[in-house]
Amino acid sequence: MKRKLAWVMGLGSAFFLAPGMGSMAADIPFPAIHIGVDQAKNPQDVAMSLQIILVLTVLSLAPAILIMTTSFTRIVIILAFLRQGLGTQQVPPNQVLIGLALFLTFFTMQPTFERIDKEALTPYLAGKMGTAEAFQKAEEPMRQFMFKQVREKDLALFVALSHSTRPRTPADISTWVLIPAFVIGELKKSFEMGFIIFIPFLIIDMVVASVLMSMGMLMLPPVLISLPFKILLFIMVDGWNLIVRSIALSF
């Protein structure tokens, strides 16, 4: 009965307050937003529509571009190897690792981003160049960064797979060939650094397991005992400083 009475009172309040709310909303100046699709009347409208579609496509692919064409892939994999080697399960959590990887990516990519802003974004916003030219100008710093990190072996692989003619200069290599070659090179380097990170933690696990077996404590999980020692070792050597320094210097 009380629930029904509350419903009736709520409906009555809404009924009596609705006209007042409508007049209040009418008095407040608020812009109306209209989104529609009209038929193009001249070639300029067609060109503008194509530019808008291109920009929306780039924005939708922005996360993939950030991951695949920057230092993010190497950094996040190294941090994941570090957490796996420590054996701390979800500490640090995924949000912290990804956030740290993003900020380290912005730090290592700062010179490249500054060139893109200076040579492409600022002139484009000032109306000094068109969309196609701005994309071309923004692409050059990214290509130079990827060329510094990519291996010739990986480039040769994708050039052969694409059945392209043998390039004589870096300008002859397509961006669609450069990006996958850069990505697999980043994966290789991150796995190499992850292996080096794993070695001291693996040694601690083996020592603890050997001691427990010699003491006859077979039912006690070695990981449970080795975890504090691995954390202590990581703290004593200032592990985060060493890891971040190694990541930054690797670029």
mmCIF file of C-alpha atoms in Angstrom:
data_model
loop_
_atom_site.group_PDB
_atom_site.id
_atom_site.type_symbol
_atom_site.label_atom_id
_atom_site.label_comp_id
_atom_site.label_asym_id
_atom_site.label_seq_id
_atom_site.Cartn_x
_atom_site.Cartn_y
_atom_site.Cartn_z
ATOM 1 C CA MET A 1 0.000 0.000 0.000
ATOM 2 C CA LYS A 2 2.822 2.396 0.896
ATOM 3 C CA ARG A 3 4.600 1.579 -2.367
ATOM 4 C CA LYS A 4 1.458 2.332 -4.408
ATOM 5 C CA LEU A 5 0.968 5.609 -2.552
ATOM 6 C CA ALA A 6 4.565 6.618 -3.288
ATOM 7 C CA TRP A 7 4.081 5.872 -6.987
ATOM 8 C CA VAL A 8 0.897 7.985 -7.103
ATOM 9 C CA MET A 9 2.619 10.898 -5.344
ATOM 10 C CA GLY A 10 5.591 10.688 -7.704
ATOM 11 C CA LEU A 11 3.376 10.730 -10.803
ATOM 12 C CA GLY A 12 1.356 13.629 -9.419
ATOM 13 C CA SER A 13 4.502 15.635 -8.702
ATOM 14 C CA ALA A 14 5.818 15.008 -12.195
ATOM 15 C CA PHE A 15 2.468 16.027 -13.685
ATOM 16 C CA PHE A 16 2.340 19.331 -11.833
ATOM 17 C CA LEU A 17 6.037 20.165 -12.283
ATOM 18 C CA ALA A 18 6.172 19.342 -15.980
ATOM 19 C CA PRO A 19 4.683 22.671 -17.222
ATOM 20 C CA GLY A 20 7.036 24.666 -15.004
ATOM 21 C CA MET A 21 10.045 22.725 -16.224
ATOM 22 C CA GLY A 22 8.972 23.288 -19.825
ATOM 23 C CA SER A 23 8.721 27.040 -19.394
ATOM 24 C CA MET A 24 12.039 27.109 -17.543
ATOM 25 C CA ALA A 25 13.738 25.216 -20.396
ATOM 26 C CA ALA A 26 12.172 27.627 -22.894
ATOM 27 C CA ASP A 27 13.661 30.605 -21.071
ATOM 28 C CA ILE A 28 17.202 29.177 -21.032
ATOM 29 C CA PRO A 29 19.059 29.826 -24.327
ATOM 30 C CA PHE A 30 20.442 26.486 -25.481
ATOM 31 C CA PRO A 31 21.584 25.718 -29.029
ATOM 32 C CA ALA A 32 19.715 23.095 -31.009
ATOM 33 C CA ILE A 33 21.857 20.489 -32.746
ATOM 34 C CA HIS A 34 20.782 19.115 -36.112
ATOM 35 C CA ILE A 35 22.593 16.296 -37.913
ATOM 36 C CA GLY A 36 21.478 15.458 -41.391
ATOM 37 C CA VAL A 37 22.563 14.224 -44.786
ATOM 38 C CA ASP A 38 21.769 16.329 -47.829
ATOM 39 C CA GLN A 39 22.555 15.906 -51.477
ATOM 40 C CA ALA A 40 25.800 17.510 -52.616
ATOM 41 C CA LYS A 41 25.187 20.518 -54.845
ATOM 42 C CA ASN A 42 28.732 21.158 -56.069
ATOM 43 C CA PRO A 43 32.159 19.449 -56.158
ATOM 44 C CA GLN A 44 33.278 21.356 -53.065
ATOM 45 C CA ASP A 45 30.556 19.661 -50.994
ATOM 46 C CA VAL A 46 31.725 16.244 -52.224
ATOM 47 C CA ALA A 47 35.332 17.024 -51.327
ATOM 48 C CA MET A 48 34.316 18.255 -47.862
ATOM 49 C CA SER A 49 32.251 15.100 -47.251
ATOM 50 C CA LEU A 50 35.163 12.895 -48.243
ATOM 51 C CA GLN A 51 37.480 14.833 -45.915
ATOM 52 C CA ILE A 52 35.053 14.412 -43.013
ATOM 53 C CA ILE A 53 34.798 10.666 -43.682
ATOM 54 C CA LEU A 54 38.602 10.423 -43.816
ATOM 55 C CA VAL A 55 39.015 12.296 -40.525
ATOM 56 C CA LEU A 56 36.386 10.137 -38.792
ATOM 57 C CA THR A 57 38.118 7.012 -40.086
ATOM 58 C CA VAL A 58 41.463 8.158 -38.717
ATOM 59 C CA LEU A 59 39.895 8.993 -35.341
ATOM 60 C CA SER A 60 38.267 5.552 -35.138
ATOM 61 C CA LEU A 61 41.641 3.941 -35.880
ATOM 62 C CA ALA A 62 43.547 6.217 -33.469
ATOM 63 C CA PRO A 63 43.944 3.564 -30.702
ATOM 64 C CA ALA A 64 45.368 1.052 -33.171
ATOM 65 C CA ILE A 65 47.648 3.711 -34.664
ATOM 66 C CA LEU A 66 48.891 4.657 -31.189
ATOM 67 C CA ILE A 67 49.591 1.030 -30.312
ATOM 68 C CA MET A 68 51.158 -0.117 -33.574
ATOM 69 C CA THR A 69 53.203 2.863 -34.720
ATOM 70 C CA THR A 70 54.666 4.118 -31.425
ATOM 71 C CA SER A 71 56.743 2.726 -28.576
ATOM 72 C CA PHE A 72 53.636 1.564 -26.680
ATOM 73 C CA THR A 73 53.860 -2.075 -27.796
ATOM 74 C CA ARG A 74 57.396 -2.595 -26.492
ATOM 75 C CA ILE A 75 56.753 -0.772 -23.221
ATOM 76 C CA VAL A 76 53.527 -2.513 -22.257
ATOM 77 C CA ILE A 77 54.917 -5.986 -23.038
ATOM 78 C CA ILE A 78 58.041 -5.334 -20.949
ATOM 79 C CA LEU A 79 55.903 -4.181 -18.019
ATOM 80 C CA ALA A 80 53.719 -7.279 -18.378
ATOM 81 C CA PHE A 81 56.839 -9.501 -18.308
ATOM 82 C CA LEU A 82 57.996 -7.666 -15.179
ATOM 83 C CA ARG A 83 54.745 -8.338 -13.338
ATOM 84 C CA GLN A 84 54.770 -11.959 -14.468
ATOM 85 C CA GLY A 85 58.343 -12.385 -13.263
ATOM 86 C CA LEU A 86 57.536 -10.898 -9.876
ATOM 87 C CA GLY A 87 54.551 -13.236 -9.582
ATOM 88 C CA THR A 88 52.371 -10.572 -7.952
ATOM 89 C CA GLN A 89 49.292 -11.577 -9.978
ATOM 90 C CA GLN A 90 47.320 -8.340 -10.476
ATOM 91 C CA VAL A 91 49.703 -5.970 -8.679
ATOM 92 C CA PRO A 92 50.194 -3.446 -10.203
ATOM 93 C CA PRO A 93 46.723 -3.646 -11.795
ATOM 94 C CA ASN A 94 46.214 -3.455 -15.532
ATOM 95 C CA GLN A 95 45.013 0.158 -15.372
ATOM 96 C CA VAL A 96 48.263 1.239 -13.709
ATOM 97 C CA LEU A 97 50.472 -0.646 -16.177
ATOM 98 C CA ILE A 98 48.616 0.690 -19.207
ATOM 99 C CA GLY A 99 48.629 4.217 -17.780
ATOM 100 C CA LEU A 100 52.365 4.025 -17.106
ATOM 101 C CA ALA A 101 52.944 2.614 -20.601
ATOM 102 C CA LEU A 102 50.957 5.483 -22.131
ATOM 103 C CA PHE A 103 52.878 8.179 -20.266
ATOM 104 C CA LEU A 104 56.204 6.533 -21.131
ATOM 105 C CA THR A 105 55.026 6.395 -24.740
ATOM 106 C CA PHE A 106 54.279 10.119 -24.727
ATOM 107 C CA PHE A 107 57.683 10.742 -23.125
ATOM 108 C CA THR A 108 59.667 8.712 -25.659
ATOM 109 C CA MET A 109 57.605 9.971 -28.598
ATOM 110 C CA GLN A 110 57.703 13.639 -27.559
ATOM 111 C CA PRO A 111 60.242 14.746 -30.235
ATOM 112 C CA THR A 112 58.189 13.025 -32.932
ATOM 113 C CA PHE A 113 54.907 14.498 -31.692
ATOM 114 C CA GLU A 114 56.461 17.964 -31.530
ATOM 115 C CA ARG A 115 57.536 17.684 -35.169
ATOM 116 C CA ILE A 116 54.039 16.563 -36.176
ATOM 117 C CA ASP A 117 52.504 19.495 -34.324
ATOM 118 C CA LYS A 118 54.951 21.989 -35.824
ATOM 119 C CA GLU A 119 55.020 20.705 -39.404
ATOM 120 C CA ALA A 120 51.479 19.378 -39.886
ATOM 121 C CA LEU A 121 48.897 20.137 -37.194
ATOM 122 C CA THR A 122 49.584 23.840 -36.589
ATOM 123 C CA PRO A 123 49.735 24.797 -40.321
ATOM 124 C CA TYR A 124 46.594 22.729 -40.984
ATOM 125 C CA LEU A 125 44.613 24.436 -38.213
ATOM 126 C CA ALA A 126 45.866 27.795 -39.462
ATOM 127 C CA GLY A 127 44.517 26.974 -42.935
ATOM 128 C CA LYS A 128 47.944 27.033 -44.577
ATOM 129 C CA MET A 129 47.702 23.489 -45.990
ATOM 130 C CA GLY A 130 45.057 21.012 -47.015
ATOM 131 C CA THR A 131 44.076 17.747 -45.391
ATOM 132 C CA ALA A 132 46.037 15.501 -47.745
ATOM 133 C CA GLU A 133 49.207 17.554 -47.359
ATOM 134 C CA ALA A 134 48.790 17.631 -43.569
ATOM 135 C CA PHE A 135 48.512 13.837 -43.444
ATOM 136 C CA GLN A 136 51.612 13.517 -45.595
ATOM 137 C CA LYS A 137 53.561 15.930 -43.384
ATOM 138 C CA ALA A 138 52.409 14.099 -40.222
ATOM 139 C CA GLU A 139 53.392 10.753 -41.705
ATOM 140 C CA GLU A 140 57.042 11.651 -42.268
ATOM 141 C CA PRO A 141 58.119 11.979 -38.582
ATOM 142 C CA MET A 142 56.359 8.701 -37.741
ATOM 143 C CA ARG A 143 58.097 6.943 -40.615
ATOM 144 C CA GLN A 144 61.481 8.262 -39.504
ATOM 145 C CA PHE A 145 60.847 6.976 -35.972
ATOM 146 C CA MET A 146 59.851 3.540 -37.232
ATOM 147 C CA PHE A 147 62.823 3.357 -39.610
ATOM 148 C CA LYS A 148 65.176 3.942 -36.660
ATOM 149 C CA GLN A 149 63.713 0.947 -34.799
ATOM 150 C CA VAL A 150 62.868 -1.504 -37.591
ATOM 151 C CA ARG A 151 65.193 -4.307 -38.666
ATOM 152 C CA GLU A 152 66.247 -4.794 -42.261
ATOM 153 C CA LYS A 153 65.352 -8.479 -42.004
ATOM 154 C CA ASP A 154 61.737 -7.657 -41.128
ATOM 155 C CA LEU A 155 61.526 -5.075 -43.892
ATOM 156 C CA ALA A 156 62.868 -7.574 -46.412
ATOM 157 C CA LEU A 157 60.261 -10.108 -45.284
ATOM 158 C CA PHE A 158 57.269 -7.839 -45.864
ATOM 159 C CA VAL A 159 58.680 -6.407 -49.076
ATOM 160 C CA ALA A 160 58.934 -9.966 -50.377
ATOM 161 C CA LEU A 161 55.462 -10.883 -49.122
ATOM 162 C CA SER A 162 53.949 -7.827 -50.804
ATOM 163 C CA HIS A 163 55.677 -8.703 -54.116
ATOM 164 C CA SER A 164 57.016 -5.160 -54.296
ATOM 165 C CA THR A 165 60.062 -4.126 -56.242
ATOM 166 C CA ARG A 166 63.261 -3.944 -54.256
ATOM 167 C CA PRO A 167 63.446 -0.454 -52.703
ATOM 168 C CA ARG A 168 66.549 1.636 -53.160
ATOM 169 C CA THR A 169 65.758 4.323 -50.579
ATOM 170 C CA PRO A 170 63.510 4.440 -47.490
ATOM 171 C CA ALA A 171 61.094 6.628 -49.453
ATOM 172 C CA ASP A 172 60.442 3.672 -51.790
ATOM 173 C CA ILE A 173 59.060 1.569 -48.891
ATOM 174 C CA SER A 174 55.325 1.846 -48.416
ATOM 175 C CA THR A 175 53.961 2.699 -44.983
ATOM 176 C CA TRP A 176 51.774 -0.426 -45.119
ATOM 177 C CA VAL A 177 54.976 -2.472 -45.444
ATOM 178 C CA LEU A 178 56.836 -0.500 -42.785
ATOM 179 C CA ILE A 179 54.207 -0.776 -40.018
ATOM 180 C CA PRO A 180 53.998 -4.622 -39.736
ATOM 181 C CA ALA A 181 57.796 -4.881 -40.014
ATOM 182 C CA PHE A 182 58.114 -2.347 -37.199
ATOM 183 C CA VAL A 183 55.569 -4.217 -35.037
ATOM 184 C CA ILE A 184 57.239 -7.629 -35.231
ATOM 185 C CA GLY A 185 60.588 -5.977 -34.526
ATOM 186 C CA GLU A 186 59.097 -4.372 -31.419
ATOM 187 C CA LEU A 187 57.739 -7.734 -30.318
ATOM 188 C CA LYS A 188 61.172 -9.334 -30.669
ATOM 189 C CA LYS A 189 62.915 -6.583 -28.697
ATOM 190 C CA SER A 190 60.308 -6.631 -25.941
ATOM 191 C CA PHE A 191 60.612 -10.415 -25.575
ATOM 192 C CA GLU A 192 64.391 -10.113 -25.377
ATOM 193 C CA MET A 193 64.163 -7.542 -22.594
ATOM 194 C CA GLY A 194 61.454 -9.586 -20.872
ATOM 195 C CA PHE A 195 63.733 -12.643 -20.869
ATOM 196 C CA ILE A 196 66.524 -10.638 -19.230
ATOM 197 C CA ILE A 197 64.068 -9.385 -16.591
ATOM 198 C CA PHE A 198 62.925 -12.948 -15.879
ATOM 199 C CA ILE A 199 66.402 -14.347 -15.114
ATOM 200 C CA PRO A 200 66.960 -13.010 -11.534
ATOM 201 C CA PHE A 201 63.413 -13.894 -10.497
ATOM 202 C CA LEU A 202 63.822 -17.389 -11.944
ATOM 203 C CA ILE A 203 67.043 -17.866 -9.967
ATOM 204 C CA ILE A 204 65.262 -16.925 -6.732
ATOM 205 C CA ASP A 205 62.443 -19.387 -7.492
ATOM 206 C CA MET A 206 64.946 -22.191 -8.147
ATOM 207 C CA VAL A 207 66.922 -21.482 -4.943
ATOM 208 C CA VAL A 208 63.787 -21.384 -2.804
ATOM 209 C CA ALA A 209 62.442 -24.579 -4.392
ATOM 210 C CA SER A 210 65.764 -26.367 -3.795
ATOM 211 C CA VAL A 211 65.868 -25.281 -0.131
ATOM 212 C CA LEU A 212 62.296 -26.411 0.471
ATOM 213 C CA MET A 213 62.956 -29.793 -1.135
ATOM 214 C CA SER A 214 66.109 -30.307 0.951
ATOM 215 C CA MET A 215 64.108 -29.544 4.092
ATOM 216 C CA GLY A 216 61.390 -31.997 3.096
ATOM 217 C CA MET A 217 58.718 -29.307 2.866
ATOM 218 C CA LEU A 218 57.226 -30.616 -0.362
ATOM 219 C CA MET A 219 53.683 -29.500 0.385
ATOM 220 C CA LEU A 220 54.637 -25.821 0.779
ATOM 221 C CA PRO A 221 54.350 -23.897 -2.522
ATOM 222 C CA PRO A 222 57.769 -22.423 -3.428
ATOM 223 C CA VAL A 223 56.092 -19.404 -5.064
ATOM 224 C CA LEU A 224 54.565 -18.422 -1.737
ATOM 225 C CA ILE A 225 57.994 -18.271 -0.095
ATOM 226 C CA SER A 226 59.917 -16.755 -3.001
ATOM 227 C CA LEU A 227 57.476 -13.870 -3.566
ATOM 228 C CA PRO A 228 58.674 -11.734 -0.598
ATOM 229 C CA PHE A 229 62.309 -12.308 -1.587
ATOM 230 C CA LYS A 230 61.641 -11.229 -5.186
ATOM 231 C CA ILE A 231 59.829 -8.106 -4.006
ATOM 232 C CA LEU A 232 62.674 -7.343 -1.587
ATOM 233 C CA LEU A 233 65.274 -7.770 -4.344
ATOM 234 C CA PHE A 234 63.285 -5.538 -6.675
ATOM 235 C CA ILE A 235 63.050 -2.827 -4.022
ATOM 236 C CA MET A 236 66.733 -3.033 -3.048
ATOM 237 C CA VAL A 237 67.975 -2.561 -6.623
ATOM 238 C CA ASP A 238 65.440 0.236 -7.248
ATOM 239 C CA GLY A 239 63.784 -1.874 -9.922
ATOM 240 C CA TRP A 240 61.305 0.652 -11.289
ATOM 241 C CA ASN A 241 64.077 3.161 -11.903
ATOM 242 C CA LEU A 242 66.199 0.555 -13.698
ATOM 243 C CA ILE A 243 63.319 -0.748 -15.816
ATOM 244 C CA VAL A 244 62.109 2.693 -16.902
ATOM 245 C CA ARG A 245 65.675 3.814 -17.610
ATOM 246 C CA SER A 246 66.344 0.724 -19.738
ATOM 247 C CA ILE A 247 63.098 1.219 -21.657
ATOM 248 C CA ALA A 248 63.828 4.886 -22.386
ATOM 249 C CA LEU A 249 67.412 4.183 -23.457
ATOM 250 C CA SER A 250 66.290 1.356 -25.749
ATOM 251 C CA PHE A 251 64.746 3.969 -28.042
#
